[in-house]
mmCIF file of C-alpha atoms in Angstrom:
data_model
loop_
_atom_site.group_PDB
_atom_site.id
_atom_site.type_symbol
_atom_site.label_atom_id
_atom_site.label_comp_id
_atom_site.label_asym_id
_atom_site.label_seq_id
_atom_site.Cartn_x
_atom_site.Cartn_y
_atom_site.Cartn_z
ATOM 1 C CA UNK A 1 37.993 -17.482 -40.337
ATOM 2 C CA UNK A 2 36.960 -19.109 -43.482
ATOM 3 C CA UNK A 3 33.629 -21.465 -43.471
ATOM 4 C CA UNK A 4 36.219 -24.475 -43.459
ATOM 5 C CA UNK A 5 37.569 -23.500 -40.128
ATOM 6 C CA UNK A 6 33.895 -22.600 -38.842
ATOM 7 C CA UNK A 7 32.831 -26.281 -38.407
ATOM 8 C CA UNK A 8 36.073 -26.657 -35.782
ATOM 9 C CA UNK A 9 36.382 -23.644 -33.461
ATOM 10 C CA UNK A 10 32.638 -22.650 -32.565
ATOM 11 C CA UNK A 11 34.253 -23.104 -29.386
ATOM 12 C CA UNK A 12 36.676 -20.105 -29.575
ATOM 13 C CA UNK A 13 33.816 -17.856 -31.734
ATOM 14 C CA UNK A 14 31.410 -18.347 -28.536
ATOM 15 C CA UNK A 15 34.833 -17.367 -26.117
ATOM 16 C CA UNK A 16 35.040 -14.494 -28.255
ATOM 17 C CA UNK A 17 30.958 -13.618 -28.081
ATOM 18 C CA UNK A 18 31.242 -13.533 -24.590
ATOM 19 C CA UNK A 19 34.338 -11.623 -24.320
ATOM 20 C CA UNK A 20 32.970 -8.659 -26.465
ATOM 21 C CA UNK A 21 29.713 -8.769 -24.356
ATOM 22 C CA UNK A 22 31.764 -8.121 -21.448
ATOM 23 C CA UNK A 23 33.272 -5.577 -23.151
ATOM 24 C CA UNK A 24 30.002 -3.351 -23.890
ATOM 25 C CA UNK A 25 29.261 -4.558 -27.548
ATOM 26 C CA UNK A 26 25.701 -5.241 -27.916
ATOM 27 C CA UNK A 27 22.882 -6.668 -31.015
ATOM 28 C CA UNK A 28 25.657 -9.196 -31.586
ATOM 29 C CA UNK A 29 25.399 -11.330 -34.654
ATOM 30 C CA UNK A 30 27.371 -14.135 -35.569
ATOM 31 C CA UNK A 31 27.610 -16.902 -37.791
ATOM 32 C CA UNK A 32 26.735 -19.413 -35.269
ATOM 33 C CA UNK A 33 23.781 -21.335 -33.412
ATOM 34 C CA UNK A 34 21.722 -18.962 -31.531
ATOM 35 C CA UNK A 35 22.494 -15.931 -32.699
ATOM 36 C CA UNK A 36 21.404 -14.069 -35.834
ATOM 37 C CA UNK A 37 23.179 -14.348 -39.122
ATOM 38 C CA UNK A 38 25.551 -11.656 -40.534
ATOM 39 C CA UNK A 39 24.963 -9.939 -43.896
ATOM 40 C CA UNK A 40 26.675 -11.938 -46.612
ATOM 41 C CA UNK A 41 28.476 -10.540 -49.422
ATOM 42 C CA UNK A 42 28.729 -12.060 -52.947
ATOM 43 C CA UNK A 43 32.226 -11.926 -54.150
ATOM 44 C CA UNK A 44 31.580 -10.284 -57.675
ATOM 45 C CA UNK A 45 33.253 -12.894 -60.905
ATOM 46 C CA UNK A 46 33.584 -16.018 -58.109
ATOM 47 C CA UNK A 47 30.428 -18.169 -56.654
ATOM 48 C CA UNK A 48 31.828 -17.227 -53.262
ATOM 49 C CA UNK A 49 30.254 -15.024 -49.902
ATOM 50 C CA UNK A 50 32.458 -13.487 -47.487
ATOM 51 C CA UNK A 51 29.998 -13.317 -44.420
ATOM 52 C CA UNK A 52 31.734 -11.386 -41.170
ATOM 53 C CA UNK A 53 32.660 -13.887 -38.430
ATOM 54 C CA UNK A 54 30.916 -11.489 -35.682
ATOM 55 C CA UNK A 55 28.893 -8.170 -36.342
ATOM 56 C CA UNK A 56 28.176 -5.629 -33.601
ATOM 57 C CA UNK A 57 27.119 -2.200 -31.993
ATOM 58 C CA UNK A 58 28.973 -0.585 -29.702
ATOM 59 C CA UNK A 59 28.079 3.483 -29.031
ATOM 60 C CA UNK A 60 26.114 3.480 -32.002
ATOM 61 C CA UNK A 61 29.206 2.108 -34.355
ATOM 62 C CA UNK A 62 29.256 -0.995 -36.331
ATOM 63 C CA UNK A 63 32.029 -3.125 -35.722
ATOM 64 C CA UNK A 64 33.245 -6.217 -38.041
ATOM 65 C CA UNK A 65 35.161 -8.965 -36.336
ATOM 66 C CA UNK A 66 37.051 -11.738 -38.182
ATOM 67 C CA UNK A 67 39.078 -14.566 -36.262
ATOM 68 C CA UNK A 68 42.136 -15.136 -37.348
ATOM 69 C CA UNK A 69 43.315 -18.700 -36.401
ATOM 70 C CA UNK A 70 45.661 -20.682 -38.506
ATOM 71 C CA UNK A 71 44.222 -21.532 -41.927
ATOM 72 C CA UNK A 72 44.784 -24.157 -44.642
ATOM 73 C CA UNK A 73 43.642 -21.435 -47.294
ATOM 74 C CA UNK A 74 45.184 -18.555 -46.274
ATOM 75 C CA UNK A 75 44.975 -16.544 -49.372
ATOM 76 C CA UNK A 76 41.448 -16.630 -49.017
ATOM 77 C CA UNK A 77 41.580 -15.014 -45.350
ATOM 78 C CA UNK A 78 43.701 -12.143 -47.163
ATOM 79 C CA UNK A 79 41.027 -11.313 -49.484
ATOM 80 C CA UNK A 80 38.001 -11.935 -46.876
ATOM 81 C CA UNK A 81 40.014 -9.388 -44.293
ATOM 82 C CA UNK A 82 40.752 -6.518 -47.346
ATOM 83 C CA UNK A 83 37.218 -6.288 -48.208
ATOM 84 C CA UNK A 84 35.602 -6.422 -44.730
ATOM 85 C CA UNK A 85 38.507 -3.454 -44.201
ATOM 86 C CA UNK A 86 37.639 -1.825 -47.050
ATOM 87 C CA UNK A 87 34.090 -2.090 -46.511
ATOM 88 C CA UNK A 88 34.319 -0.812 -42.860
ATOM 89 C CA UNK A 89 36.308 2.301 -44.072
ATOM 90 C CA UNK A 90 33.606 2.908 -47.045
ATOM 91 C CA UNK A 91 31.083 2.926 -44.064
ATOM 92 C CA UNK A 92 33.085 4.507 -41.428
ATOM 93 C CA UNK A 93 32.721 1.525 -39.471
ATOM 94 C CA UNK A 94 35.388 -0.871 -37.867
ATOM 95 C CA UNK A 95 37.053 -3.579 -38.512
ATOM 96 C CA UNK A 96 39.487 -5.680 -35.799
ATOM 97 C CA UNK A 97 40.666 -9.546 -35.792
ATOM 98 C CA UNK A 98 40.771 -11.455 -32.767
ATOM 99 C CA UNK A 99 43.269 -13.820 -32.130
ATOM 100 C CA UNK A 100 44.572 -16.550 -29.449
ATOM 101 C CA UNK A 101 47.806 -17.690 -27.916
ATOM 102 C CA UNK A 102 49.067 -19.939 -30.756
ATOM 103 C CA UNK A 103 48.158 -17.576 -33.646
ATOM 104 C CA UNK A 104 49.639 -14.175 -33.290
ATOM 105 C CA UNK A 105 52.796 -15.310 -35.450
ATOM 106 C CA UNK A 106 50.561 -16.297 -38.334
ATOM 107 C CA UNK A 107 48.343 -13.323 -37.616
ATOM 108 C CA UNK A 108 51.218 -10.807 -37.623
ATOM 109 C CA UNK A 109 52.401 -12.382 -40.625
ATOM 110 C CA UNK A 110 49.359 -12.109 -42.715
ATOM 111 C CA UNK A 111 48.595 -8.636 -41.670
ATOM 112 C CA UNK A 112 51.986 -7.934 -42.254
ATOM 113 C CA UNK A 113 51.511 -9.471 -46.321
ATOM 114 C CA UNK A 114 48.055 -7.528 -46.904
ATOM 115 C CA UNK A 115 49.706 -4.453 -45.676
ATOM 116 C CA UNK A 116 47.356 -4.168 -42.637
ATOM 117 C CA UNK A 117 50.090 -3.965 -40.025
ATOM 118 C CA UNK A 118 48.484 -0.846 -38.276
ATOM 119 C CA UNK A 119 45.909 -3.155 -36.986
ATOM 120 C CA UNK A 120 46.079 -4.656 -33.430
ATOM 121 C CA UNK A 121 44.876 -7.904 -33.186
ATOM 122 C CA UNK A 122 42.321 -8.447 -30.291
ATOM 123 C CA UNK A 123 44.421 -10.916 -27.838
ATOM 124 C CA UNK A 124 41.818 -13.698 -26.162
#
């Protein structure tokens, strides 16, 4: 999600906290209230960061979550979800989007533009 979404779902990024707690992820961060902040990465030539929605550890693995929800700038969800991809492959970490009822046809879609189709968006 990009930081002008942020301000209008914390509801859904704290329903998707708890639902990778449940899951076994643990040292959680997230770009919300109460939790610790992600790393932030300058985006070289623009005055932009791409900061990770959600950053955890799961059987010693990092794992980068984004949400994908419906945007109003959705080329710059495309370029936030290739580099956190990219980066997780670098790193041999992982990368997955969750999504919600509402949102998988725009989700599909997107993936389906960046050429990401192999990934499965996590259904909340």
């Amino acid at each position: 999600m990009i930081k002008l979404d942020k301000t209008d779902n914390t509801e859904f990024l704290e329903k998707s906290i708890n639902h990778l707690e449940a899951t076994g992820f643990e040292n959680i961060k997230a770009d919300l209230e109460g939790y610790e902040t992600p790393k932030s990465y300058l985006r070289k030539g623009a005055d932009n960061k791409i900061t990770p929605d959600i950053v955890a550890l799961k059987n010693g693995r990092k794992y980068f979550f984004d949400i994908s929800l419906k945007s109003q700038k959705p080329r710059l969800l495309k370029t936030k979800w290739l580099f956190l991809d990219a980066l997780s492959r670098m790193k041999s970490n992982r990368f997955r989007i969750i999504t919600t009822r509402g949102h998988y046809k725009f989700t599909d879609a997107m993936l389906e533009d960046i050429n990401l189709s192999n990934k499965q968006p996590i259904k909340i």
